[in-house]
Amino acid sequence: MTQKSPISGFDYVIPKPDAETIRKSIVYKMIFILGVDPKDATEHQWLNAAMLAARDLIAEDFLRTRRAHIDNSKRMVYYLSMEFLLGRAFVNALINEGVYAEFEKAFKALGKEFADVCEQEEDPGLGNGGLGRLAACFLDSLATLRIPAMGYGIRYQYGMFKQEIVDGQQVEKPDLWLDQDLSWQFARPNKQYSVGFGGQVINFGDRKEWTPGEEVSAWAYDEIIPGYGGEVANPLRLWTAHAGNLFDLADFNRGDYSSAVRAQNSDENISRVLYPNDSTDSGKELRLKQEYFLVSASVQDIVARHKCRFSDIRTLADEVAIHLNDTHPVLAIPELMRILIDEEGLAWTEAWNICCKVFSYTNHTLMSEALETWPVDLMGRLLPRHLDIIFEINAYFLNALRAIGSFDDDFVSRVSIIDETHGRRVRMGWLAVIGSHKVNGVAKIHSDLMVNTIFADFAKVFPERFTNVTNGVTPRRWINIANPPLTAFLDKHLGKGKKNDWRMHLDNLTKLNELVDDAAVQTEFGEVKKAAKVRLAKYIETELGISVNPDALFDIQIKRIHEYKRQALNVMHIVDRYNKILENPDADWQPRVFIFAGKAASAYYMAKKIIRLINDVAKVINNDERIRDLIKVVFIPNYSVSLAQIIIPAADLHEQISLAGTEASGTSNMKFALNGAVCMGTLDGANVEILEKVGAEHCYIFGNTVEQVEAIRRKGYDPMSYIEKDSDLRRVVNQISHGTFSPEEPNRYGDVLQPYGDFYQLMADFRSYIDTQYKADAHYRDAAAWRKSALVNIANMGFFSSDRSIADYCRDIWYIKPLTAKELPSSN
Ligand code: 26V
């Protein structure tokens, strides 16, 4: 462990990171900060004390990083996102700071089980799924690569709901994560901004002034994001809503305490709860308020920071990049325009030129129901000045197009920010494209589809604006934390020196390609995989009372439950296999454990039904003695980042079976491959690039391509034609639809497979899926060949590090340079 020198020239006690000092520091925190007698302390209090001790070590990096940004006038990127699915912070911080072993020793000396203490940490679930987890991987990479960066989000009081399964069905319970852990964040009571809603816009000649009818106060909390290597730590600034006037004094003086409190509660509702990504939630007023709340507080803060450092607002675009994670924070564009024009007195053109240079936008989905639009009426009522500005942006844009002369009226109305065809609505995606200098998709195929479908018109107007940055995942969390045996294996075979540490240079995994045929290495990897499978089997046994055989093939699908992700197709394969085993019990069947996890949005009827179907099928098959454990089906409740860390390392096969053209990228596919699992997937999202890297022998691809899916749709898709010609398929559809798995209610799943609609073409891909599954079985039976494939997957995943994604963003979109060693002088 290296000792660091002091920051900012002040003299203070520098925390030493050796086990003995850490032990004393933990006890000190317990007594003097938490006020708890260590003799009586609960495991949770030990965690809090340890987190405070760890924070001491990182706080210096955090301040030193900020000082280096200021002293070196670094251009900064601000990442705005409604979601950050961080996962647990404690172990991550210890690993990134390089003090994990010392903390472990310190706890040993305290006579405490370190793992139990770590398990106490709540998972902050401030995100829904892929988009939020990507934001978290990006923060880790930004800090690791020493990029001058800061995240902005909302500190929801209730994050993603906790999922319980009762009688096979999902039940949502509130997630009270904030009630327990506060020790990881710095409250910033001096960072408060007022966020307005409603009211009027008054014209003063050329100038306009917005007087909001209601003001809510945004308070900042900084979560520290430590980079790997213990040098840089960046802030994630999370806002909470507080009543503008803590009490309405008029009500209070009238003795009406309860209406004063009620007003306070309604203001504070803004940061109360994370919205589940369900299309039924779109158009909700509170969601729009949340989006503006995030954007307004963040843009005010960005402008204030800029003015404090550079004094001239006109240089904003030289010093600042603001990234919009999907359309959710797109109101940042009119908000910055409002501040520049109404508050800073800039002319329209000057303000617009700054905006277009500052903003960039990532699209994360092509699904039409997920593309945000807001009713003009609602926007006008809540944000009258912003609506004015949006109209004006639109007018300038459409006039410029008309002036070019080559776009007809139909084209112009298609690219108008205001959709006049579904009631009047503001198209947030259009605003994002018009106000950003770069727009990217998240995998090659997705970026291509983006410019050929939803943004095809814009690609004609701004061809240079569209680009691709394929997603990535952080190897620190997804190998080092999630899979200690694989970590040891990689360190042994690849070395751990600073230059070739795979944690920082994931491309170095490619050296494993030289070892994939080595029988001893294969056997060793077999043990690594077995350890992860035993760990998961234990979890399943303890939590669900189901015993699974760690020598069976673990076939895993974990992700949000959605029709397009086709968990139902996976179930159809299970049912077909069940039928075939019963028909031919003496064949040489490969035992399989089918594992599912994932949440359904609470109002998504069909997704909830699919969860119930999985559990009903599990009940029948797991209890059918004739199956002799050749199939086990397990639905693990309450999927979360921490659960993913246990499940992913244990996979042999991972299911990435979305209908081609629907999954923008997927990121669990990368995490699985990185942990030595083989993909069973369609040519969709990042599967396409995974296939490119690992080769067709080591990746099972099935089903129709995007082009085929489109051709089928054009012709008029007829699911019945597939059902008629395939008796296995017919049998599966009949069984599910007519009650084989729900005898007490035969009709329960009458509507799940929709043999007359089948929008996601399950019937069309069924045969190819089943046949490919049996190829995977045969491959798995040859243990050496399978282990080789697993190793080839690991060896070729270097590209999918989020460090590479962030380097792409910095080079092509943000134009940001990292802090150099010279600029960060006092770390040694
Ligand atoms: C939509 C909505 C609409 C209603 C309110 C809440 C809400 C929250 C999120 C969303 C859109 C979710 C989009 C998303 O998560 N996309 C995923 O992004 C991943 C990272 O790029 C990518 O790997 C997945 O394929 C993609 O589905």
PDB file of N, CA, C and O in Angstrom, residues 173-207:
ATOM      1  N   LYS A 173     -42.958  -4.896  -3.392  1.00  0.00           N
ATOM      2  CA  LYS A 173     -42.827  -4.319  -2.043  1.00  0.00           C
ATOM      3  C   LYS A 173     -41.908  -3.104  -2.144  1.00  0.00           C
ATOM      4  O   LYS A 173     -40.965  -3.111  -2.941  1.00  0.00           O
ATOM      5  N   PRO A 174     -42.169  -2.078  -1.341  1.00  0.00           N
ATOM      6  CA  PRO A 174     -41.327  -0.877  -1.456  1.00  0.00           C
ATOM      7  C   PRO A 174     -39.870  -1.156  -1.082  1.00  0.00           C
ATOM      8  O   PRO A 174     -39.580  -2.001  -0.243  1.00  0.00           O
ATOM      9  N   ASP A 175     -38.995  -0.425  -1.730  1.00  0.00           N
ATOM     10  CA  ASP A 175     -37.560  -0.578  -1.500  1.00  0.00           C
ATOM     11  C   ASP A 175     -37.111   0.579  -0.614  1.00  0.00           C
ATOM     12  O   ASP A 175     -37.096   1.731  -1.028  1.00  0.00           O
ATOM     13  N   LEU A 176     -36.764   0.261   0.620  1.00  0.00           N
ATOM     14  CA  LEU A 176     -36.456   1.311   1.598  1.00  0.00           C
ATOM     15  C   LEU A 176     -34.956   1.539   1.754  1.00  0.00           C
ATOM     16  O   LEU A 176     -34.465   1.730   2.849  1.00  0.00           O
ATOM     17  N   TRP A 177     -34.237   1.544   0.654  1.00  0.00           N
ATOM     18  CA  TRP A 177     -32.780   1.528   0.755  1.00  0.00           C
ATOM     19  C   TRP A 177     -32.218   2.683   1.575  1.00  0.00           C
ATOM     20  O   TRP A 177     -31.227   2.533   2.272  1.00  0.00           O
ATOM     21  N   LEU A 178     -32.864   3.838   1.533  1.00  0.00           N
ATOM     22  CA  LEU A 178     -32.285   4.999   2.210  1.00  0.00           C
ATOM     23  C   LEU A 178     -32.371   4.926   3.721  1.00  0.00           C
ATOM     24  O   LEU A 178     -31.678   5.650   4.419  1.00  0.00           O
ATOM     25  N   ASP A 179     -33.263   4.067   4.215  1.00  0.00           N
ATOM     26  CA  ASP A 179     -33.433   4.008   5.655  1.00  0.00           C
ATOM     27  C   ASP A 179     -32.191   3.504   6.375  1.00  0.00           C
ATOM     28  O   ASP A 179     -32.050   3.657   7.574  1.00  0.00           O
ATOM     29  N   GLN A 180     -31.311   2.860   5.637  1.00  0.00           N
ATOM     30  CA  GLN A 180     -30.195   2.240   6.333  1.00  0.00           C
ATOM     31  C   GLN A 180     -28.841   2.913   6.139  1.00  0.00           C
ATOM     32  O   GLN A 180     -28.183   3.262   7.091  1.00  0.00           O
ATOM     33  N   ASP A 181     -28.460   3.106   4.900  1.00  0.00           N
ATOM     34  CA  ASP A 181     -27.073   3.514   4.682  1.00  0.00           C
ATOM     35  C   ASP A 181     -26.978   4.943   4.219  1.00  0.00           C
ATOM     36  O   ASP A 181     -27.473   5.288   3.163  1.00  0.00           O
ATOM     37  N   LEU A 182     -26.325   5.751   4.999  1.00  0.00           N
ATOM     38  CA  LEU A 182     -26.101   7.123   4.577  1.00  0.00           C
ATOM     39  C   LEU A 182     -24.626   7.421   4.521  1.00  0.00           C
ATOM     40  O   LEU A 182     -24.197   8.443   4.008  1.00  0.00           O
ATOM     41  N   SER A 183     -23.846   6.476   5.039  1.00  0.00           N
ATOM     42  CA  SER A 183     -22.450   6.798   5.291  1.00  0.00           C
ATOM     43  C   SER A 183     -21.636   6.975   4.018  1.00  0.00           C
ATOM     44  O   SER A 183     -20.515   7.451   4.083  1.00  0.00           O
ATOM     45  N   TRP A 184     -22.168   6.603   2.876  1.00  0.00           N
ATOM     46  CA  TRP A 184     -21.354   6.643   1.679  1.00  0.00           C
ATOM     47  C   TRP A 184     -21.429   7.978   0.952  1.00  0.00           C
ATOM     48  O   TRP A 184     -20.671   8.234   0.037  1.00  0.00           O
ATOM     49  N   GLN A 185     -22.386   8.785   1.346  1.00  0.00           N
ATOM     50  CA  GLN A 185     -22.570  10.019   0.587  1.00  0.00           C
ATOM     51  C   GLN A 185     -22.155  11.223   1.415  1.00  0.00           C
ATOM     52  O   GLN A 185     -22.202  11.195   2.629  1.00  0.00           O
ATOM     53  N   PHE A 186     -21.759  12.272   0.708  1.00  0.00           N
ATOM     54  CA  PHE A 186     -21.567  13.565   1.363  1.00  0.00           C
ATOM     55  C   PHE A 186     -22.797  14.409   1.087  1.00  0.00           C
ATOM     56  O   PHE A 186     -23.104  14.661  -0.082  1.00  0.00           O
ATOM     57  N   ALA A 187     -23.493  14.828   2.135  1.00  0.00           N
ATOM     58  CA  ALA A 187     -24.582  15.787   1.937  1.00  0.00           C
ATOM     59  C   ALA A 187     -23.947  17.132   1.629  1.00  0.00           C
ATOM     60  O   ALA A 187     -22.901  17.480   2.182  1.00  0.00           O
ATOM     61  N   ARG A 188     -24.540  17.877   0.728  1.00  0.00           N
ATOM     62  CA  ARG A 188     -24.004  19.202   0.346  1.00  0.00           C
ATOM     63  C   ARG A 188     -25.044  20.270   0.626  1.00  0.00           C
ATOM     64  O   ARG A 188     -25.689  20.765  -0.296  1.00  0.00           O
ATOM     65  N   PRO A 189     -25.237  20.592   1.908  1.00  0.00           N
ATOM     66  CA  PRO A 189     -26.315  21.528   2.231  1.00  0.00           C
ATOM     67  C   PRO A 189     -26.136  22.904   1.589  1.00  0.00           C
ATOM     68  O   PRO A 189     -27.096  23.651   1.445  1.00  0.00           O
ATOM     69  N   ASN A 190     -24.908  23.215   1.155  1.00  0.00           N
ATOM     70  CA  ASN A 190     -24.711  24.517   0.500  1.00  0.00           C
ATOM     71  C   ASN A 190     -25.039  24.484  -0.990  1.00  0.00           C
ATOM     72  O   ASN A 190     -24.992  25.493  -1.661  1.00  0.00           O
ATOM     73  N   LYS A 191     -25.344  23.294  -1.517  1.00  0.00           N
ATOM     74  CA  LYS A 191     -25.712  23.196  -2.933  1.00  0.00           C
ATOM     75  C   LYS A 191     -27.215  23.013  -3.021  1.00  0.00           C
ATOM     76  O   LYS A 191     -27.730  21.905  -2.907  1.00  0.00           O
ATOM     77  N   GLN A 192     -27.905  24.094  -3.163  1.00  0.00           N
ATOM     78  CA  GLN A 192     -29.362  24.030  -3.282  1.00  0.00           C
ATOM     79  C   GLN A 192     -29.774  24.920  -4.430  1.00  0.00           C
ATOM     80  O   GLN A 192     -29.284  26.033  -4.554  1.00  0.00           O
ATOM     81  N   TYR A 193     -30.678  24.424  -5.236  1.00  0.00           N
ATOM     82  CA  TYR A 193     -31.189  25.239  -6.344  1.00  0.00           C
ATOM     83  C   TYR A 193     -32.701  25.200  -6.312  1.00  0.00           C
ATOM     84  O   TYR A 193     -33.300  24.190  -5.927  1.00  0.00           O
ATOM     85  N   SER A 194     -33.276  26.300  -6.759  1.00  0.00           N
ATOM     86  CA  SER A 194     -34.721  26.361  -6.816  1.00  0.00           C
ATOM     87  C   SER A 194     -35.180  25.909  -8.203  1.00  0.00           C
ATOM     88  O   SER A 194     -34.635  26.337  -9.208  1.00  0.00           O
ATOM     89  N   VAL A 195     -36.157  25.019  -8.237  1.00  0.00           N
ATOM     90  CA  VAL A 195     -36.679  24.505  -9.505  1.00  0.00           C
ATOM     91  C   VAL A 195     -38.147  24.922  -9.603  1.00  0.00           C
ATOM     92  O   VAL A 195     -38.944  24.592  -8.726  1.00  0.00           O
ATOM     93  N   GLY A 196     -38.475  25.648 -10.654  1.00  0.00           N
ATOM     94  CA  GLY A 196     -39.825  26.206 -10.769  1.00  0.00           C
ATOM     95  C   GLY A 196     -40.746  25.374 -11.649  1.00  0.00           C
ATOM     96  O   GLY A 196     -40.302  24.631 -12.523  1.00  0.00           O
ATOM     97  N   PHE A 197     -42.039  25.512 -11.387  1.00  0.00           N
ATOM     98  CA  PHE A 197     -43.062  24.890 -12.237  1.00  0.00           C
ATOM     99  C   PHE A 197     -44.218  25.863 -12.389  1.00  0.00           C
ATOM    100  O   PHE A 197     -44.516  26.638 -11.473  1.00  0.00           O
ATOM    101  N   GLY A 198     -44.896  25.797 -13.519  1.00  0.00           N
ATOM    102  CA  GLY A 198     -46.133  26.558 -13.728  1.00  0.00           C
ATOM    103  C   GLY A 198     -45.881  28.047 -13.830  1.00  0.00           C
ATOM    104  O   GLY A 198     -44.823  28.496 -14.270  1.00  0.00           O
ATOM    105  N   GLY A 199     -46.870  28.825 -13.415  1.00  0.00           N
ATOM    106  CA  GLY A 199     -46.734  30.280 -13.433  1.00  0.00           C
ATOM    107  C   GLY A 199     -46.869  30.873 -14.824  1.00  0.00           C
ATOM    108  O   GLY A 199     -47.490  30.282 -15.709  1.00  0.00           O
ATOM    109  N   GLN A 200     -46.247  32.063 -14.995  1.00  0.00           N
ATOM    110  CA  GLN A 200     -46.425  32.800 -16.244  1.00  0.00           C
ATOM    111  C   GLN A 200     -45.109  33.231 -16.866  1.00  0.00           C
ATOM    112  O   GLN A 200     -44.099  33.357 -16.182  1.00  0.00           O
ATOM    113  N   VAL A 201     -45.214  33.504 -18.164  1.00  0.00           N
ATOM    114  CA  VAL A 201     -44.087  34.107 -18.870  1.00  0.00           C
ATOM    115  C   VAL A 201     -44.497  35.535 -19.206  1.00  0.00           C
ATOM    116  O   VAL A 201     -45.554  35.766 -19.802  1.00  0.00           O
ATOM    117  N   ILE A 202     -43.680  36.472 -18.777  1.00  0.00           N
ATOM    118  CA  ILE A 202     -44.015  37.881 -19.039  1.00  0.00           C
ATOM    119  C   ILE A 202     -43.035  38.440 -20.057  1.00  0.00           C
ATOM    120  O   ILE A 202     -41.822  38.180 -19.989  1.00  0.00           O
ATOM    121  N   ASN A 203     -43.562  39.191 -21.029  1.00  0.00           N
ATOM    122  CA  ASN A 203     -42.718  39.825 -22.050  1.00  0.00           C
ATOM    123  C   ASN A 203     -42.284  41.213 -21.609  1.00  0.00           C
ATOM    124  O   ASN A 203     -43.123  42.021 -21.231  1.00  0.00           O
ATOM    125  N   PHE A 204     -40.982  41.428 -21.637  1.00  0.00           N
ATOM    126  CA  PHE A 204     -40.468  42.795 -21.431  1.00  0.00           C
ATOM    127  C   PHE A 204     -39.790  43.192 -22.732  1.00  0.00           C
ATOM    128  O   PHE A 204     -38.594  42.957 -22.905  1.00  0.00           O
ATOM    129  N   GLY A 205     -40.545  43.720 -23.638  1.00  0.00           N
ATOM    130  CA  GLY A 205     -39.990  44.024 -24.958  1.00  0.00           C
ATOM    131  C   GLY A 205     -39.463  42.738 -25.562  1.00  0.00           C
ATOM    132  O   GLY A 205     -40.201  41.765 -25.711  1.00  0.00           O
ATOM    133  N   ASP A 206     -38.174  42.720 -25.892  1.00  0.00           N
ATOM    134  CA  ASP A 206     -37.543  41.540 -26.473  1.00  0.00           C
ATOM    135  C   ASP A 206     -37.335  40.422 -25.468  1.00  0.00           C
ATOM    136  O   ASP A 206     -37.186  39.263 -25.823  1.00  0.00           O
ATOM    137  N   ARG A 207     -37.250  40.830 -24.216  1.00  0.00           N
ATOM    138  CA  ARG A 207     -36.889  39.867 -23.170  1.00  0.00           C
ATOM    139  C   ARG A 207     -38.104  39.180 -22.596  1.00  0.00           C
ATOM    140  O   ARG A 207     -39.173  39.768 -22.506  1.00  0.00           O
TER     141      ARG A 207
END
